[in-house]
Coordinates of C-alpha atoms in Angstrom, one line a residue:
X1 CA -47.3 -6.9 -42.3
X2 CA -46.4 -10.5 -43.8
X3 CA -42.6 -8.8 -44.5
X4 CA -42.6 -7.8 -40.6
X5 CA -43.5 -11.0 -39.2
X6 CA -40.5 -12.5 -41.1
X7 CA -38.5 -10.1 -39.6
X8 CA -39.6 -10.6 -36.6
X9 CA -38.9 -14.4 -36.9
X10 CA -35.7 -14.0 -37.8
X11 CA -34.3 -11.8 -35.2
X12 CA -36.0 -14.3 -32.4
X13 CA -33.9 -16.6 -34.2
X14 CA -30.9 -14.5 -33.9
X15 CA -31.7 -14.3 -29.9
X16 CA -32.4 -17.7 -29.5
X17 CA -28.7 -18.6 -31.2
X18 CA -26.7 -16.3 -29.3
X19 CA -28.5 -17.1 -25.7
X20 CA -27.5 -20.8 -26.4
X21 CA -23.9 -19.9 -27.5
X22 CA -22.9 -17.4 -24.2
X23 CA -25.0 -18.9 -21.4
X24 CA -26.8 -16.1 -19.2
X25 CA -23.9 -14.6 -17.1
X26 CA -24.9 -11.6 -16.0
X27 CA -22.3 -8.2 -17.2
X28 CA -20.7 -10.7 -19.7
X29 CA -18.5 -12.4 -16.8
X30 CA -16.9 -15.8 -18.4
X31 CA -18.4 -18.9 -17.7
X32 CA -16.2 -20.6 -20.1
X33 CA -17.9 -24.2 -18.7
X34 CA -14.7 -26.3 -18.8
X35 CA -11.9 -26.7 -16.6
X36 CA -9.5 -23.5 -17.6
X37 CA -7.8 -21.6 -15.2
X38 CA -5.2 -19.1 -15.9
X39 CA -1.9 -20.0 -14.3
X40 CA 1.8 -18.7 -13.9
X41 CA 4.9 -20.1 -13.3
X42 CA 6.8 -18.8 -10.2
X43 CA 10.1 -16.6 -10.8
X44 CA 12.0 -13.5 -8.8
X45 CA 12.0 -9.7 -9.2
X46 CA 12.0 -6.7 -7.4
X47 CA 9.5 -5.3 -5.8
X48 CA 9.4 -2.1 -4.2
X49 CA 6.8 -1.9 -1.3
X50 CA 6.3 1.1 1.1
X51 CA 4.5 1.1 4.3
X52 CA 2.9 4.3 6.2
X53 CA 2.6 5.8 9.5
X54 CA 0.6 8.1 11.4
X55 CA 2.7 11.2 11.5
X56 CA 2.2 14.4 13.4
X57 CA 4.6 17.6 11.8
X58 CA 5.7 20.5 14.5
X59 CA 8.3 23.1 13.3
X60 CA 12.3 22.6 14.7
X61 CA 11.5 24.9 17.1
X62 CA 8.1 26.1 18.8
X63 CA 8.7 28.6 21.6
X64 CA 5.4 30.0 22.9
X65 CA 5.7 33.5 24.3
X66 CA 4.7 34.6 27.3
X67 CA 5.0 38.0 29.0
X68 CA 7.2 38.5 32.2
X69 CA 4.7 41.4 33.5
X70 CA 1.3 41.6 34.6
X71 CA -0.9 44.6 32.5
X72 CA -3.1 45.2 29.6
X73 CA -1.8 44.7 25.8
X74 CA -1.5 47.9 24.4
X75 CA -0.7 47.4 21.1
X76 CA -0.4 44.1 19.1
X77 CA 2.7 44.8 16.3
X78 CA 2.3 41.3 14.0
X79 CA -0.4 39.3 12.6
X80 CA -1.0 35.4 12.1
X81 CA 1.3 34.1 9.9
X82 CA 4.0 36.7 9.8
X83 CA 7.6 36.1 10.1
X84 CA 9.4 37.6 12.2
X85 CA 13.2 37.7 13.3
X86 CA 14.6 37.2 16.8
X87 CA 14.0 40.1 18.8
X88 CA 11.2 41.3 16.8
X89 CA 8.4 43.7 18.7
X90 CA 5.2 41.5 19.5
X91 CA 3.0 43.4 22.0
X92 CA 2.9 46.1 24.0
X93 CA 1.8 45.9 27.5
X94 CA 0.4 48.8 29.2
X95 CA 3.7 50.6 31.3
X96 CA 2.6 53.4 33.2
X97 CA 3.4 51.3 36.9
X98 CA 6.6 50.0 35.8
X99 CA 8.1 53.4 34.7
X100 CA 7.0 54.9 37.9
X101 CA 8.7 52.2 39.9
X102 CA 11.8 53.6 37.1
X103 CA 11.7 56.8 38.6
X104 CA 11.2 55.9 41.9
X105 CA 14.4 53.4 42.0
X106 CA 16.3 56.4 40.2
X107 CA 15.6 58.6 43.0
X108 CA 16.9 56.1 45.4
X109 CA 20.1 55.8 43.5
X110 CA 20.5 59.7 43.9
X111 CA 19.4 59.8 47.5
X112 CA 22.1 56.5 48.5
X113 CA 24.3 58.7 46.6
X114 CA 24.2 61.8 48.3
X115 CA 24.0 59.8 51.7
X116 CA 27.3 57.9 50.5
X117 CA 28.8 61.0 49.7
X118 CA 28.3 62.5 53.4
X119 CA 29.5 59.8 54.5
X120 CA 32.3 59.9 52.6
X121 CA 33.2 63.2 53.9
X122 CA 32.7 62.4 57.5
X123 CA 34.9 59.7 56.7
X124 CA 38.1 61.9 55.5
X125 CA 37.1 64.3 57.7
X126 CA 37.6 61.8 60.8
X127 CA 40.7 60.5 59.3
X128 CA 42.7 63.8 59.6
X129 CA 41.7 64.0 63.2
X130 CA 42.8 60.7 64.1
X131 CA 45.7 61.9 62.1
X132 CA 46.2 64.6 64.5
X133 CA 45.5 62.3 67.7
X134 CA 42.7 64.8 68.2
X135 CA 39.8 61.3 68.1
X136 CA 40.7 57.7 68.8
X137 CA 40.7 54.8 66.5
X138 CA 36.8 54.0 67.5
X139 CA 35.2 57.2 66.0
X140 CA 37.7 56.7 62.7
X141 CA 36.0 53.0 62.9
X142 CA 32.8 54.0 63.2
X143 CA 33.3 56.9 60.4
X144 CA 34.7 53.9 57.8
X145 CA 31.7 51.7 58.7
X146 CA 29.2 54.4 57.9
X147 CA 31.1 55.2 54.3
X148 CA 30.7 51.5 53.8
X149 CA 27.4 51.1 54.4
X150 CA 26.7 53.7 52.8
X151 CA 28.6 52.5 49.4
X152 CA 26.4 49.6 49.7
X153 CA 23.2 51.4 49.8
X154 CA 24.4 52.7 46.3
X155 CA 25.2 49.6 45.0
X156 CA 21.7 48.2 46.2
X157 CA 19.6 51.3 45.1
X158 CA 21.4 50.9 41.8
X159 CA 20.8 47.0 41.3
X160 CA 16.8 48.1 42.1
X161 CA 17.0 50.6 39.4
X162 CA 17.9 48.1 37.1
X163 CA 15.5 45.5 37.6
X164 CA 13.4 48.4 37.8
X165 CA 14.3 49.1 34.0
X166 CA 14.4 45.3 32.9
X167 CA 10.8 45.1 34.1
X168 CA 10.0 48.2 31.9
X169 CA 12.1 46.6 28.9
X170 CA 9.2 43.8 29.4
X171 CA 6.2 45.5 29.0
X172 CA 7.5 45.0 25.2
X173 CA 7.5 41.3 24.6
X174 CA 9.9 40.7 22.0
X175 CA 10.4 37.3 19.6
X176 CA 12.6 34.7 21.4
X177 CA 13.2 33.5 18.2
X178 CA 13.2 33.8 14.4
X179 CA 10.3 31.9 12.6
X180 CA 6.4 32.3 11.6
X181 CA 3.9 33.7 14.2
X182 CA 1.0 31.6 15.2
X183 CA -2.5 32.5 16.6
X184 CA -3.2 35.6 18.6
X185 CA -6.1 34.7 21.0
X186 CA -5.3 38.1 22.9
X187 CA -6.0 41.3 21.4
X188 CA -5.8 44.6 22.2
X189 CA -7.1 45.5 25.9
X190 CA -6.8 42.0 27.0
X191 CA -5.5 41.8 30.6
X192 CA -2.7 39.1 30.6
X193 CA -0.1 37.8 33.4
X194 CA 3.2 35.6 33.4
X195 CA 1.2 32.9 35.1
X196 CA -1.6 32.9 32.2
X197 CA -2.1 31.6 28.8
X198 CA 0.6 31.6 26.0
X199 CA 0.3 35.2 24.2
X200 CA 1.4 32.9 20.8
X201 CA 3.7 31.1 19.2
X202 CA 6.6 31.6 17.1
X203 CA 7.6 28.5 14.8
X204 CA 11.0 28.0 13.1
X205 CA 9.5 26.4 10.3
X206 CA 12.7 26.4 8.0
X207 CA 12.9 22.7 8.9
X208 CA 10.1 20.8 9.8
X209 CA 10.0 18.0 12.7
X210 CA 7.7 14.8 11.9
X211 CA 7.2 12.5 14.7
X212 CA 5.8 8.9 14.0
X213 CA 6.3 6.1 15.7
X214 CA 7.6 1.9 15.2
X215 CA 6.5 -1.1 17.1
X216 CA 9.2 -2.0 20.1
X217 CA 9.8 -5.3 17.9
X218 CA 10.5 -3.5 15.1
X219 CA 13.1 -1.2 16.7
X220 CA 14.9 -4.2 18.0
X221 CA 14.8 -5.9 14.9
X222 CA 16.3 -3.0 13.1
X223 CA 19.1 -3.0 16.2
X224 CA 20.0 -6.7 15.8
X225 CA 20.4 -6.1 12.2
X226 CA 22.5 -2.9 12.1
X227 CA 24.2 -3.6 15.2
X228 CA 22.9 -0.3 17.3
X229 CA 20.3 1.9 17.8
X230 CA 22.3 4.6 16.6
X231 CA 23.6 2.7 13.7
X232 CA 20.0 1.8 12.3
X233 CA 18.9 5.5 12.3
X234 CA 21.6 6.1 10.3
X235 CA 20.9 2.9 7.6
X236 CA 17.2 4.3 7.7
X237 CA 16.2 4.6 4.1
X238 CA 15.2 8.3 3.2
X239 CA 11.3 8.8 4.0
X240 CA 8.8 10.6 2.4
X241 CA 5.9 12.5 3.7
X242 CA 2.0 11.9 2.4
X243 CA 0.1 15.6 3.1
X244 CA -3.3 15.7 4.2
X245 CA -4.8 15.7 1.2
X246 CA -3.0 12.5 -0.1
X247 CA -0.2 14.1 -1.9
X248 CA 3.5 13.5 -1.6
X249 CA 5.7 16.5 0.1
X250 CA 8.3 17.1 -2.9
X251 CA 11.1 17.0 -0.5
X252 CA 12.5 13.9 1.0
X253 CA 13.1 13.3 4.6
X254 CA 16.0 11.8 6.9
X255 CA 15.1 10.2 10.5
X256 CA 17.9 11.3 12.8
X257 CA 16.3 10.9 16.1
X258 CA 14.5 7.9 18.3
X259 CA 12.8 8.3 21.5
X260 CA 14.8 6.5 24.5
X261 CA 11.8 5.6 26.1
X262 CA 8.8 3.0 24.6
X263 CA 5.4 4.0 25.2
X264 CA 3.8 2.0 27.9
X265 CA 0.4 2.4 26.6
X266 CA 1.2 1.3 22.8
X267 CA 4.5 -0.1 22.9
X268 CA 5.6 1.9 20.1
X269 CA 8.9 4.5 19.7
X270 CA 8.9 7.5 18.4
X271 CA 11.0 8.4 15.6
X272 CA 11.6 11.8 14.3
X273 CA 12.1 13.0 11.0
X274 CA 13.6 16.5 9.4
X275 CA 12.4 18.0 6.1
X276 CA 13.4 20.7 4.5
X277 CA 10.9 23.1 4.5
X278 CA 11.8 26.2 1.8
X279 CA 8.3 26.8 0.4
X280 CA 6.7 27.3 3.9
X281 CA 4.1 24.4 3.0
X282 CA 4.8 22.7 5.7
X283 CA 3.2 24.5 8.9
X284 CA 3.5 23.7 12.6
X285 CA 0.6 21.4 14.2
X286 CA -0.4 19.8 10.9
X287 CA -0.9 15.9 10.4
X288 CA 0.0 13.3 7.2
X289 CA 1.9 9.8 7.4
X290 CA 5.5 8.8 7.0
X291 CA 6.2 6.5 3.8
X292 CA 8.8 4.2 4.5
X293 CA 10.0 2.7 1.0
X294 CA 10.7 -1.4 1.2
X295 CA 13.3 -2.3 -1.6
X296 CA 13.5 -6.5 -2.1
X297 CA 15.7 -7.9 -4.7
X298 CA 15.1 -11.4 -6.0
X299 CA 11.6 -11.6 -4.2
X300 CA 8.8 -13.8 -5.0
X301 CA 6.0 -11.3 -5.8
X302 CA 2.3 -13.0 -6.4
X303 CA -1.2 -11.0 -7.0
X304 CA -3.1 -10.9 -3.9
X305 CA -6.4 -12.1 -6.3
X306 CA -4.6 -15.2 -6.8
X307 CA -4.3 -16.0 -2.6
X308 CA -7.1 -16.4 -0.3
X309 CA -7.2 -15.4 3.5
X310 CA -8.6 -18.0 6.3
X311 CA -8.3 -16.0 9.7
X312 CA -4.5 -14.8 9.7
X313 CA -3.5 -17.6 7.3
X314 CA -2.9 -17.3 3.4
X315 CA -3.2 -20.2 0.4
X316 CA -2.6 -20.4 -2.5
X317 CA -3.8 -23.4 -5.3
X318 CA -0.3 -25.2 -6.7
X319 CA -0.3 -26.6 -9.9
X320 CA 1.0 -30.2 -9.5
X321 CA 2.9 -32.0 -12.4
X322 CA -0.3 -33.6 -13.6
X323 CA -2.2 -30.4 -13.5
X324 CA -3.8 -30.9 -10.2
X325 CA -4.1 -28.0 -7.6
X326 CA -3.1 -28.2 -4.4
X327 CA -4.4 -26.3 -1.3
X328 CA -1.4 -24.7 0.2
X329 CA -0.3 -22.2 2.6
X330 CA 2.1 -19.8 2.3
X331 CA 3.7 -16.7 4.3
X332 CA 4.0 -13.3 3.5
X333 CA 5.7 -10.0 4.0
X334 CA 3.6 -8.6 6.5
X335 CA 4.0 -5.1 4.6
X336 CA 2.2 -4.9 1.1
X337 CA 1.1 -2.3 -1.2
X338 CA -2.5 -3.8 -1.3
X339 CA -2.2 -5.7 -4.9
X340 CA 0.8 -7.9 -4.1
X341 CA 2.4 -9.9 -1.8
X342 CA 6.0 -11.0 -1.4
X343 CA 6.1 -14.6 0.0
X344 CA 8.2 -15.4 2.7
X345 CA 7.7 -18.7 2.4
X346 CA 5.8 -21.8 0.7
X347 CA 6.5 -21.5 -2.7
X348 CA 9.9 -21.3 -4.5
X349 CA 10.7 -20.3 -8.1
X350 CA 9.6 -22.7 -10.5
X351 CA 6.3 -23.4 -9.1
X352 CA 3.1 -22.6 -10.7
X353 CA 0.2 -21.4 -9.0
X354 CA -3.2 -20.7 -10.1
X355 CA -4.0 -16.8 -11.0
X356 CA -7.6 -16.4 -11.5
X357 CA -11.2 -18.2 -10.1
X358 CA -9.7 -19.9 -7.0
X359 CA -12.8 -19.5 -5.8
X360 CA -14.6 -22.7 -8.2
X361 CA -11.4 -24.4 -6.7
X362 CA -11.2 -27.5 -4.8
X363 CA -8.2 -29.2 -3.6
X364 CA -7.0 -32.0 -5.6
X365 CA -9.3 -30.9 -8.6
X366 CA -7.8 -31.2 -12.2
X367 CA -7.3 -28.4 -14.1
X368 CA -6.2 -27.3 -17.5
X369 CA -3.5 -24.5 -17.7
X370 CA -3.5 -21.7 -19.8
X371 CA -2.1 -18.5 -19.8
X372 CA -3.2 -15.3 -18.2
X373 CA -2.9 -13.6 -21.9
X374 CA -5.4 -16.6 -23.4
X375 CA -7.9 -15.9 -20.3
X376 CA -7.6 -12.7 -20.7
X377 CA -9.0 -13.0 -24.1
X378 CA -12.0 -15.2 -23.5
X379 CA -13.3 -13.0 -21.2
X380 CA -12.9 -10.3 -24.2
X381 CA -15.0 -12.9 -25.9
X382 CA -17.4 -13.1 -23.8
X383 CA -18.0 -9.9 -22.9
X384 CA -18.6 -9.0 -26.5
X385 CA -20.8 -12.4 -26.5
X386 CA -22.6 -10.5 -24.2
X387 CA -23.0 -7.2 -25.8
X388 CA -24.3 -9.4 -29.2
X389 CA -26.6 -10.8 -27.0
X390 CA -28.2 -7.9 -25.7
X391 CA -28.2 -6.1 -29.3
X392 CA -30.7 -9.1 -30.5
X393 CA -32.7 -8.4 -27.8
X394 CA -33.0 -5.0 -28.2
X395 CA -33.6 -5.3 -31.8
X396 CA -36.3 -8.3 -31.2
X397 CA -38.0 -6.2 -29.1
X398 CA -38.4 -3.1 -31.0
X399 CA -39.5 -5.7 -34.0
X400 CA -42.0 -7.5 -31.9
X401 CA -43.3 -4.0 -31.1
X402 CA -44.4 -3.0 -34.3
X403 CA -48.0 -3.9 -35.6

């Protein structure tokens, strides 16, 4: 029993000693108890930022397939997602009525031709009689006009037959272009019409058009910088496409077109980027984000955690020559990567700023600058001390519980 008591007293002494050294900061956070702050000297570096814009994806050619005649669907030759060629049969519509129309038109042609042959014989006979001076010019002209009318009726009947045959051909609905078949809302037996809903959509997805928008001010800035809208489009960097699952599409895109009209509701202008789609991964109607790279050479880049934001203004603590901090406003590029800012004004190469612990500072405060490495080292030391405290406390508790 005496041995246990001695061990318990020793454990309590160790715990008290560790507690007095490390303070009581929760989670091992450093409470250095001094005025040391991590400070860095401003330099320049290359910054590669990127900006994302919501985008919609469409095939380079999306064609709605509609019937030209009304009737019941008798056959569906394709399925959703099938690749088809131009002219390939997609649907068949009941053609009995249109076949009857063709037969009727063909009969009308035969009748018109027979009448034309009779009119021709009449004209030829009257011509002989006129040459023999048996009939007058009036009778000859009448026969000639009758023959001309009969030939016109033949032509009219043949046109009606051609129209009937064309309408019959419309009973087989074919693909207007090569592409991929979309949804098929109508099945066999459905009644369709030319004025109704589209039967399906055929999308040419060999190349995809991705639509996104920039603000009017951005477009104006680009146009002024490059001299014209066309030059701005030509100078636009290659863009990436972020898919709905967050992954980046493995083919780069190129901005090729810009809308000539500003959207009055949003004040934005639509741009179109083309993406190759050899694997057919992209689908028409999909959504994603266009990623536009922004490369800056010799830029002043600082971590966002070294900044404080008050409304729409951003501030840093600049360290003066006598190691006092000065609360200073800076301007930054509105595009950032979520971790760093590109400073456009307010800082210069050679300036020193506080990197960590800025919430503990006040304007004009005297500090002791240390490197970021030393700061991180002190954090690691504090974490080890906290771990030691936890282990000593657990040991003391275990020993104290033994009777």
